[in-house]
Every structure is written in C-alpha cells, then in structure tokens.
Amino acid sequence: MGMYEEIDKETMELLLSSLAERTLSGKQKWEGMDYKPISFVLENEDTQEGAFISQMFEMETEFKGRSYTLELMEQVSLPSGKGDISGSLAYEGDVWGKYDFALCFDEKYQENGAQHLGEAFAGSPVVKLMDAVVSVFQGSEAESRGFSYARYFNQEGIAPKWKKMPLVKLGERLMEEKRMQDFHRIVLDTVYREELLGECQCLQGGVCGPE
C-alpha cells in the first residue's frame, strides 16, 4: 500500500469515527434511510455452495459541506459462522469519491475465529459506526417499512443442508419476529448468539442449550 492510500485510509477511518460519535450523540442527522431486513443469501445458486445471513442499511447525510451516502451490510457467513461488517461511504462536494471498507480487509480477521472477532475489533471505527446506525434505525419508519415489504427470509429451492442449520433457523426466527437489533448483536457477539440458539432449540422442542 502506497503512502497516499495509507493517509487516505487513516483519514477515512477518522471520518467514520466522527460520524459514529456524532450519530450516537444526536448531532448527526440522517435522511433517505432504507433498510433491507434479515435474509439468507446463496453465493452461488447453481452449486449451492457458500451462503450468508445478512441485513443492509442505506442513508444520507451532510457533514462539513459535503453530502454523504452510507451503505452498510452486516452478515454471518455459513458454515463458518464468522461475522463481518462491510460498506461504502460515497461523498460529493468540491471533489467526489467513494471509500469501501470491511472488517475482513484487516489481517486480524483472518487470524481470528468467529468467537474472537468481537474482541479483536472492539475499537474499530467500522463497528462503532455500525452500532450507531442500528441505534438510528431502531424503531424508525425505515425499519418498519423494511420488514413490512420483505416477503421471504430465503431464496426458494435451497438445499436441505442449509435449511436444517441452526444458524439459518435462528436467522429466520429473527426475521419473522422483526428483531433487527438482535441480529446485529449476534454478528460479532457469539456468546449472545449461543443464548439465542439455545432459545430457538427450546421452542422447537429440542434440548435446551446450544448444540
């Protein structure tokens, strides 16, 4: 990575942190909010290989004379169970640009398993921004509209190996119960994820507690 890219990355991470802090404090106002609820997605429908459960957010704001469009997606990959947060920040003003980011871009992501990602990225500006965005969407018209328009948790014709997976069943339950915040938590908080998996098994008449 060249000097320009390093400086640009550091500058953009500072911007993400600023937007997160201002959003949590109520100083940053967002418009054009759109939410795509919890869903199961196959990476390759033909081979039925690779899948993830995700939810997506899009919103716009003004900051220091520039217009920004923020897109965020958080997901849990299957069958690994590793959570990730990715997105882009496009901006307009005297210049135009777009910054793409994701936890998986960092070497720490490859070095840690699913259960250690929350700790490894505790201070990440991407995680802070994701927390702030979810707080804005919680109870909003965008959240309600997203769930009301969503018709399916998963694509039709998926293989049984995915349907019977505990994480897939949990994702579907969170979708049906419109629990955006809980899905957000289980992306990196695997302790809480195991608690919900245990609840899900109890409701299905299985043995209480995670497998």
mmCIF file with all atom_site columns, N, CA and C in Angstrom, residues 5-6 14 66 77 79 88 90 100-101 113 132 136 142 159 172 174-175 191 194:
data_model
loop_
_atom_site.group_PDB
_atom_site.id
_atom_site.type_symbol
_atom_site.label_atom_id
_atom_site.label_alt_id
_atom_site.label_comp_id
_atom_site.label_asym_id
_atom_site.label_entity_id
_atom_site.label_seq_id
_atom_site.pdbx_PDB_ins_code
_atom_site.Cartn_x
_atom_site.Cartn_y
_atom_site.Cartn_z
_atom_site.occupancy
_atom_site.B_iso_or_equiv
_atom_site.pdbx_formal_charge
_atom_site.auth_seq_id
_atom_site.auth_comp_id
_atom_site.auth_asym_id
_atom_site.auth_atom_id
_atom_site.pdbx_PDB_model_num
ATOM 1  N N  . GLU A 1 5   ? -2.426  5.974   -0.160 1.00 0.00 ? 5   GLU A N  1
ATOM 2  C CA . GLU A 1 5   ? -3.508  5.093   0.267  1.00 0.00 ? 5   GLU A CA 1
ATOM 3  C C  . GLU A 1 5   ? -3.550  4.978   1.783  1.00 0.00 ? 5   GLU A C  1
ATOM 4  N N  . GLU A 1 6   ? -2.357  4.949   2.438  1.00 0.00 ? 6   GLU A N  1
ATOM 5  C CA . GLU A 1 6   ? -2.300  4.858   3.887  1.00 0.00 ? 6   GLU A CA 1
ATOM 6  C C  . GLU A 1 6   ? -2.905  6.106   4.525  1.00 0.00 ? 6   GLU A C  1
ATOM 7  N N  . LEU A 1 14  ? -10.967 8.092   10.474 1.00 0.00 ? 14  LEU A N  1
ATOM 8  C CA . LEU A 1 14  ? -11.278 9.196   11.392 1.00 0.00 ? 14  LEU A CA 1
ATOM 9  C C  . LEU A 1 14  ? -12.652 9.763   11.088 1.00 0.00 ? 14  LEU A C  1
ATOM 10 N N  . ARG A 1 66  ? -20.222 18.635  2.778  1.00 0.00 ? 66  ARG A N  1
ATOM 11 C CA . ARG A 1 66  ? -20.275 17.552  1.809  1.00 0.00 ? 66  ARG A CA 1
ATOM 12 C C  . ARG A 1 66  ? -21.505 16.688  2.040  1.00 0.00 ? 66  ARG A C  1
ATOM 13 N N  . SER A 1 77  ? -21.385 -15.490 7.905  1.00 0.00 ? 77  SER A N  1
ATOM 14 C CA . SER A 1 77  ? -21.105 -16.444 6.829  1.00 0.00 ? 77  SER A CA 1
ATOM 15 C C  . SER A 1 77  ? -21.384 -17.869 7.291  1.00 0.00 ? 77  SER A C  1
ATOM 16 N N  . PRO A 1 79  ? -20.721 -22.064 6.270  1.00 0.00 ? 79  PRO A N  1
ATOM 17 C CA . PRO A 1 79  ? -20.991 -22.619 7.606  1.00 0.00 ? 79  PRO A CA 1
ATOM 18 C C  . PRO A 1 79  ? -20.035 -22.146 8.692  1.00 0.00 ? 79  PRO A C  1
ATOM 19 N N  . SER A 1 88  ? -19.728 1.090   2.241  1.00 0.00 ? 88  SER A N  1
ATOM 20 C CA . SER A 1 88  ? -19.075 2.131   1.452  1.00 0.00 ? 88  SER A CA 1
ATOM 21 C C  . SER A 1 88  ? -19.613 3.496   1.868  1.00 0.00 ? 88  SER A C  1
ATOM 22 N N  . ALA A 1 90  ? -19.853 7.104   0.068  1.00 0.00 ? 90  ALA A N  1
ATOM 23 C CA . ALA A 1 90  ? -19.675 7.935   -1.122 1.00 0.00 ? 90  ALA A CA 1
ATOM 24 C C  . ALA A 1 90  ? -19.924 9.382   -0.731 1.00 0.00 ? 90  ALA A C  1
ATOM 25 N N  . ASP A 1 100 ? -14.508 2.190   0.287  1.00 0.00 ? 100 ASP A N  1
ATOM 26 C CA . ASP A 1 100 ? -15.035 0.866   0.622  1.00 0.00 ? 100 ASP A CA 1
ATOM 27 C C  . ASP A 1 100 ? -14.284 0.319   1.833  1.00 0.00 ? 100 ASP A C  1
ATOM 28 N N  . PHE A 1 101 ? -15.013 -0.321  2.721  1.00 0.00 ? 101 PHE A N  1
ATOM 29 C CA . PHE A 1 101 ? -14.386 -0.840  3.932  1.00 0.00 ? 101 PHE A CA 1
ATOM 30 C C  . PHE A 1 101 ? -15.069 -2.127  4.372  1.00 0.00 ? 101 PHE A C  1
ATOM 31 N N  . GLY A 1 113 ? -10.890 -16.576 14.880 1.00 0.00 ? 113 GLY A N  1
ATOM 32 C CA . GLY A 1 113 ? -12.105 -17.324 14.601 1.00 0.00 ? 113 GLY A CA 1
ATOM 33 C C  . GLY A 1 113 ? -13.326 -16.508 14.961 1.00 0.00 ? 113 GLY A C  1
ATOM 34 N N  . ALA A 1 132 ? -23.876 2.698   15.833 1.00 0.00 ? 132 ALA A N  1
ATOM 35 C CA . ALA A 1 132 ? -24.587 3.973   15.773 1.00 0.00 ? 132 ALA A CA 1
ATOM 36 C C  . ALA A 1 132 ? -25.737 3.928   14.772 1.00 0.00 ? 132 ALA A C  1
ATOM 37 N N  . VAL A 1 136 ? -29.997 4.314   15.189 1.00 0.00 ? 136 VAL A N  1
ATOM 38 C CA . VAL A 1 136 ? -30.837 5.256   14.441 1.00 0.00 ? 136 VAL A CA 1
ATOM 39 C C  . VAL A 1 136 ? -32.021 4.537   13.800 1.00 0.00 ? 136 VAL A C  1
ATOM 40 N N  . ALA A 1 142 ? -38.187 3.507   8.695  1.00 0.00 ? 142 ALA A N  1
ATOM 41 C CA . ALA A 1 142 ? -37.417 2.710   7.730  1.00 0.00 ? 142 ALA A CA 1
ATOM 42 C C  . ALA A 1 142 ? -37.373 1.243   8.150  1.00 0.00 ? 142 ALA A C  1
ATOM 43 N N  . ALA A 1 159 ? -30.811 -25.949 -0.703 1.00 0.00 ? 159 ALA A N  1
ATOM 44 C CA . ALA A 1 159 ? -30.533 -27.320 -0.296 1.00 0.00 ? 159 ALA A CA 1
ATOM 45 C C  . ALA A 1 159 ? -30.891 -27.544 1.165  1.00 0.00 ? 159 ALA A C  1
ATOM 46 N N  . GLU A 1 172 ? -34.009 -17.045 10.487 1.00 0.00 ? 172 GLU A N  1
ATOM 47 C CA . GLU A 1 172 ? -35.403 -16.985 10.045 1.00 0.00 ? 172 GLU A CA 1
ATOM 48 C C  . GLU A 1 172 ? -36.315 -16.551 11.181 1.00 0.00 ? 172 GLU A C  1
ATOM 49 N N  . LEU A 1 174 ? -35.489 -14.622 13.741 1.00 0.00 ? 174 LEU A N  1
ATOM 50 C CA . LEU A 1 174 ? -35.273 -13.194 13.978 1.00 0.00 ? 174 LEU A CA 1
ATOM 51 C C  . LEU A 1 174 ? -35.956 -12.351 12.907 1.00 0.00 ? 174 LEU A C  1
ATOM 52 N N  . MET A 1 175 ? -35.966 -12.842 11.677 1.00 0.00 ? 175 MET A N  1
ATOM 53 C CA . MET A 1 175 ? -36.664 -12.151 10.600 1.00 0.00 ? 175 MET A CA 1
ATOM 54 C C  . MET A 1 175 ? -38.160 -12.112 10.882 1.00 0.00 ? 175 MET A C  1
ATOM 55 N N  . VAL A 1 191 ? -21.331 -15.138 22.184 1.00 0.00 ? 191 VAL A N  1
ATOM 56 C CA . VAL A 1 191 ? -21.925 -15.597 23.446 1.00 0.00 ? 191 VAL A CA 1
ATOM 57 C C  . VAL A 1 191 ? -23.436 -15.384 23.400 1.00 0.00 ? 191 VAL A C  1
ATOM 58 N N  . GLU A 1 194 ? -25.095 -17.829 21.008 1.00 0.00 ? 194 GLU A N  1
ATOM 59 C CA . GLU A 1 194 ? -25.339 -19.153 21.577 1.00 0.00 ? 194 GLU A CA 1
ATOM 60 C C  . GLU A 1 194 ? -26.575 -19.151 22.475 1.00 0.00 ? 194 GLU A C  1
#
